[in-house]
Amino acid sequence: MVQRNEYKIELMINDKHVHRLIIDQHYKENHSEAMTDELIIDLVKSINGETFQVDKETELYQYFVAEPIFQEDRPYRLVLLLCLYDDYLGVINAFRVDRKD
């Protein structure tokens, strides 16, 4: 079973109110030295109120990517899902990306 940590949060993403954030711990497989749940929470809070293009939609979820998101002048990518029948945002993966200057 994949571990997922759940946090209470108040956000508006893609015009949907979100009250919970669920972070899949998949990011720790390759990015544990640079990523933490706390950093991911800060990154997610920074996109509050934004709308993103949906890459894939099923009956239950919308999947999309938020990139770049800057924290301390470093760019990150969040791979997210928005639950259509419940009030949570899921973080599938999170990692730093190369700066495109």
PDB file of N, CA and C in Angstrom, residues 11-17 44 46-55 62-69 80 82 89:
ATOM      1  N   LEU A  11      -8.283  26.021   0.028  1.00  0.00           N
ATOM      2  CA  LEU A  11      -7.803  26.499  -1.264  1.00  0.00           C
ATOM      3  C   LEU A  11      -8.936  26.581  -2.265  1.00  0.00           C
ATOM      4  N   MET A  12      -8.665  27.321  -3.328  1.00  0.00           N
ATOM      5  CA  MET A  12      -9.518  27.309  -4.513  1.00  0.00           C
ATOM      6  C   MET A  12      -8.592  26.991  -5.683  1.00  0.00           C
ATOM      7  N   ILE A  13      -8.823  25.855  -6.326  1.00  0.00           N
ATOM      8  CA  ILE A  13      -8.028  25.422  -7.472  1.00  0.00           C
ATOM      9  C   ILE A  13      -8.997  25.045  -8.583  1.00  0.00           C
ATOM     10  N   ASN A  14      -8.779  25.550  -9.785  1.00  0.00           N
ATOM     11  CA  ASN A  14      -9.665  25.280 -10.932  1.00  0.00           C
ATOM     12  C   ASN A  14     -11.131  25.531 -10.569  1.00  0.00           C
ATOM     13  N   ASP A  15     -11.364  26.622  -9.860  1.00  0.00           N
ATOM     14  CA  ASP A  15     -12.714  27.044  -9.453  1.00  0.00           C
ATOM     15  C   ASP A  15     -13.406  26.054  -8.530  1.00  0.00           C
ATOM     16  N   LYS A  16     -12.650  25.244  -7.816  1.00  0.00           N
ATOM     17  CA  LYS A  16     -13.218  24.274  -6.871  1.00  0.00           C
ATOM     18  C   LYS A  16     -12.618  24.513  -5.487  1.00  0.00           C
ATOM     19  N   HIS A  17     -13.488  24.549  -4.477  1.00  0.00           N
ATOM     20  CA  HIS A  17     -13.014  24.679  -3.097  1.00  0.00           C
ATOM     21  C   HIS A  17     -12.421  23.356  -2.636  1.00  0.00           C
ATOM     22  N   VAL A  44       1.845  24.348  -2.801  1.00  0.00           N
ATOM     23  CA  VAL A  44       0.410  24.272  -3.107  1.00  0.00           C
ATOM     24  C   VAL A  44      -0.294  25.557  -2.666  1.00  0.00           C
ATOM     25  N   SER A  46       0.862  28.441  -2.620  1.00  0.00           N
ATOM     26  CA  SER A  46       1.226  29.533  -3.521  1.00  0.00           C
ATOM     27  C   SER A  46       0.417  29.531  -4.816  1.00  0.00           C
ATOM     28  N   ILE A  47      -0.277  28.449  -5.126  1.00  0.00           N
ATOM     29  CA  ILE A  47      -1.102  28.403  -6.340  1.00  0.00           C
ATOM     30  C   ILE A  47      -2.589  28.572  -6.035  1.00  0.00           C
ATOM     31  N   ASN A  48      -2.907  28.938  -4.800  1.00  0.00           N
ATOM     32  CA  ASN A  48      -4.291  29.166  -4.406  1.00  0.00           C
ATOM     33  C   ASN A  48      -4.948  30.176  -5.347  1.00  0.00           C
ATOM     34  N   GLY A  49      -6.129  29.836  -5.833  1.00  0.00           N
ATOM     35  CA  GLY A  49      -6.895  30.721  -6.700  1.00  0.00           C
ATOM     36  C   GLY A  49      -6.591  30.590  -8.175  1.00  0.00           C
ATOM     37  N   GLU A  50      -5.625  29.768  -8.524  1.00  0.00           N
ATOM     38  CA  GLU A  50      -5.240  29.645  -9.935  1.00  0.00           C
ATOM     39  C   GLU A  50      -6.057  28.565 -10.652  1.00  0.00           C
ATOM     40  N   THR A  51      -6.034  28.661 -11.977  1.00  0.00           N
ATOM     41  CA  THR A  51      -6.698  27.689 -12.840  1.00  0.00           C
ATOM     42  C   THR A  51      -5.651  27.083 -13.757  1.00  0.00           C
ATOM     43  N   PHE A  52      -5.689  25.765 -13.904  1.00  0.00           N
ATOM     44  CA  PHE A  52      -4.712  25.037 -14.703  1.00  0.00           C
ATOM     45  C   PHE A  52      -5.410  24.238 -15.781  1.00  0.00           C
ATOM     46  N   GLN A  53      -4.708  24.051 -16.887  1.00  0.00           N
ATOM     47  CA  GLN A  53      -5.237  23.234 -17.969  1.00  0.00           C
ATOM     48  C   GLN A  53      -5.251  21.778 -17.521  1.00  0.00           C
ATOM     49  N   VAL A  54      -6.377  21.121 -17.691  1.00  0.00           N
ATOM     50  CA  VAL A  54      -6.522  19.715 -17.321  1.00  0.00           C
ATOM     51  C   VAL A  54      -5.912  18.862 -18.428  1.00  0.00           C
ATOM     52  N   ASP A  55      -4.976  17.989 -18.051  1.00  0.00           N
ATOM     53  CA  ASP A  55      -4.324  17.110 -19.021  1.00  0.00           C
ATOM     54  C   ASP A  55      -5.125  15.845 -19.278  1.00  0.00           C
ATOM     55  N   GLN A  62      -9.571  15.069 -12.156  1.00  0.00           N
ATOM     56  CA  GLN A  62      -8.899  15.872 -13.169  1.00  0.00           C
ATOM     57  C   GLN A  62      -7.412  15.844 -12.836  1.00  0.00           C
ATOM     58  N   TYR A  63      -6.588  15.542 -13.823  1.00  0.00           N
ATOM     59  CA  TYR A  63      -5.136  15.489 -13.640  1.00  0.00           C
ATOM     60  C   TYR A  63      -4.514  16.687 -14.346  1.00  0.00           C
ATOM     61  N   PHE A  64      -3.569  17.335 -13.675  1.00  0.00           N
ATOM     62  CA  PHE A  64      -2.902  18.483 -14.278  1.00  0.00           C
ATOM     63  C   PHE A  64      -1.552  18.713 -13.614  1.00  0.00           C
ATOM     64  N   VAL A  65      -0.772  19.584 -14.254  1.00  0.00           N
ATOM     65  CA  VAL A  65       0.568  19.912 -13.780  1.00  0.00           C
ATOM     66  C   VAL A  65       0.634  21.407 -13.512  1.00  0.00           C
ATOM     67  N   ALA A  66       1.265  21.765 -12.405  1.00  0.00           N
ATOM     68  CA  ALA A  66       1.542  23.162 -12.088  1.00  0.00           C
ATOM     69  C   ALA A  66       3.052  23.352 -12.171  1.00  0.00           C
ATOM     70  N   GLU A  67       3.476  24.202 -13.134  1.00  0.00           N
ATOM     71  CA  GLU A  67       4.908  24.414 -13.347  1.00  0.00           C
ATOM     72  C   GLU A  67       5.127  25.682 -14.160  1.00  0.00           C
ATOM     73  N   PRO A  68       6.115  26.485 -13.868  1.00  0.00           N
ATOM     74  CA  PRO A  68       6.964  26.394 -12.681  1.00  0.00           C
ATOM     75  C   PRO A  68       6.303  27.090 -11.495  1.00  0.00           C
ATOM     76  N   ILE A  69       6.563  26.572 -10.336  1.00  0.00           N
ATOM     77  CA  ILE A  69       6.175  27.203  -9.080  1.00  0.00           C
ATOM     78  C   ILE A  69       7.487  27.537  -8.377  1.00  0.00           C
ATOM     79  N   LEU A  80      -0.616  16.973 -10.072  1.00  0.00           N
ATOM     80  CA  LEU A  80      -1.764  17.043  -9.172  1.00  0.00           C
ATOM     81  C   LEU A  80      -2.987  16.342  -9.734  1.00  0.00           C
ATOM     82  N   LEU A  82      -7.340  16.599  -8.956  1.00  0.00           N
ATOM     83  CA  LEU A  82      -8.440  17.236  -8.254  1.00  0.00           C
ATOM     84  C   LEU A  82      -9.600  16.259  -8.259  1.00  0.00           C
ATOM     85  N   LEU A  89      -7.437  17.902  -2.929  1.00  0.00           N
ATOM     86  CA  LEU A  89      -6.435  17.990  -3.976  1.00  0.00           C
ATOM     87  C   LEU A  89      -5.366  16.969  -3.640  1.00  0.00           C
TER      88      LEU A  89
END
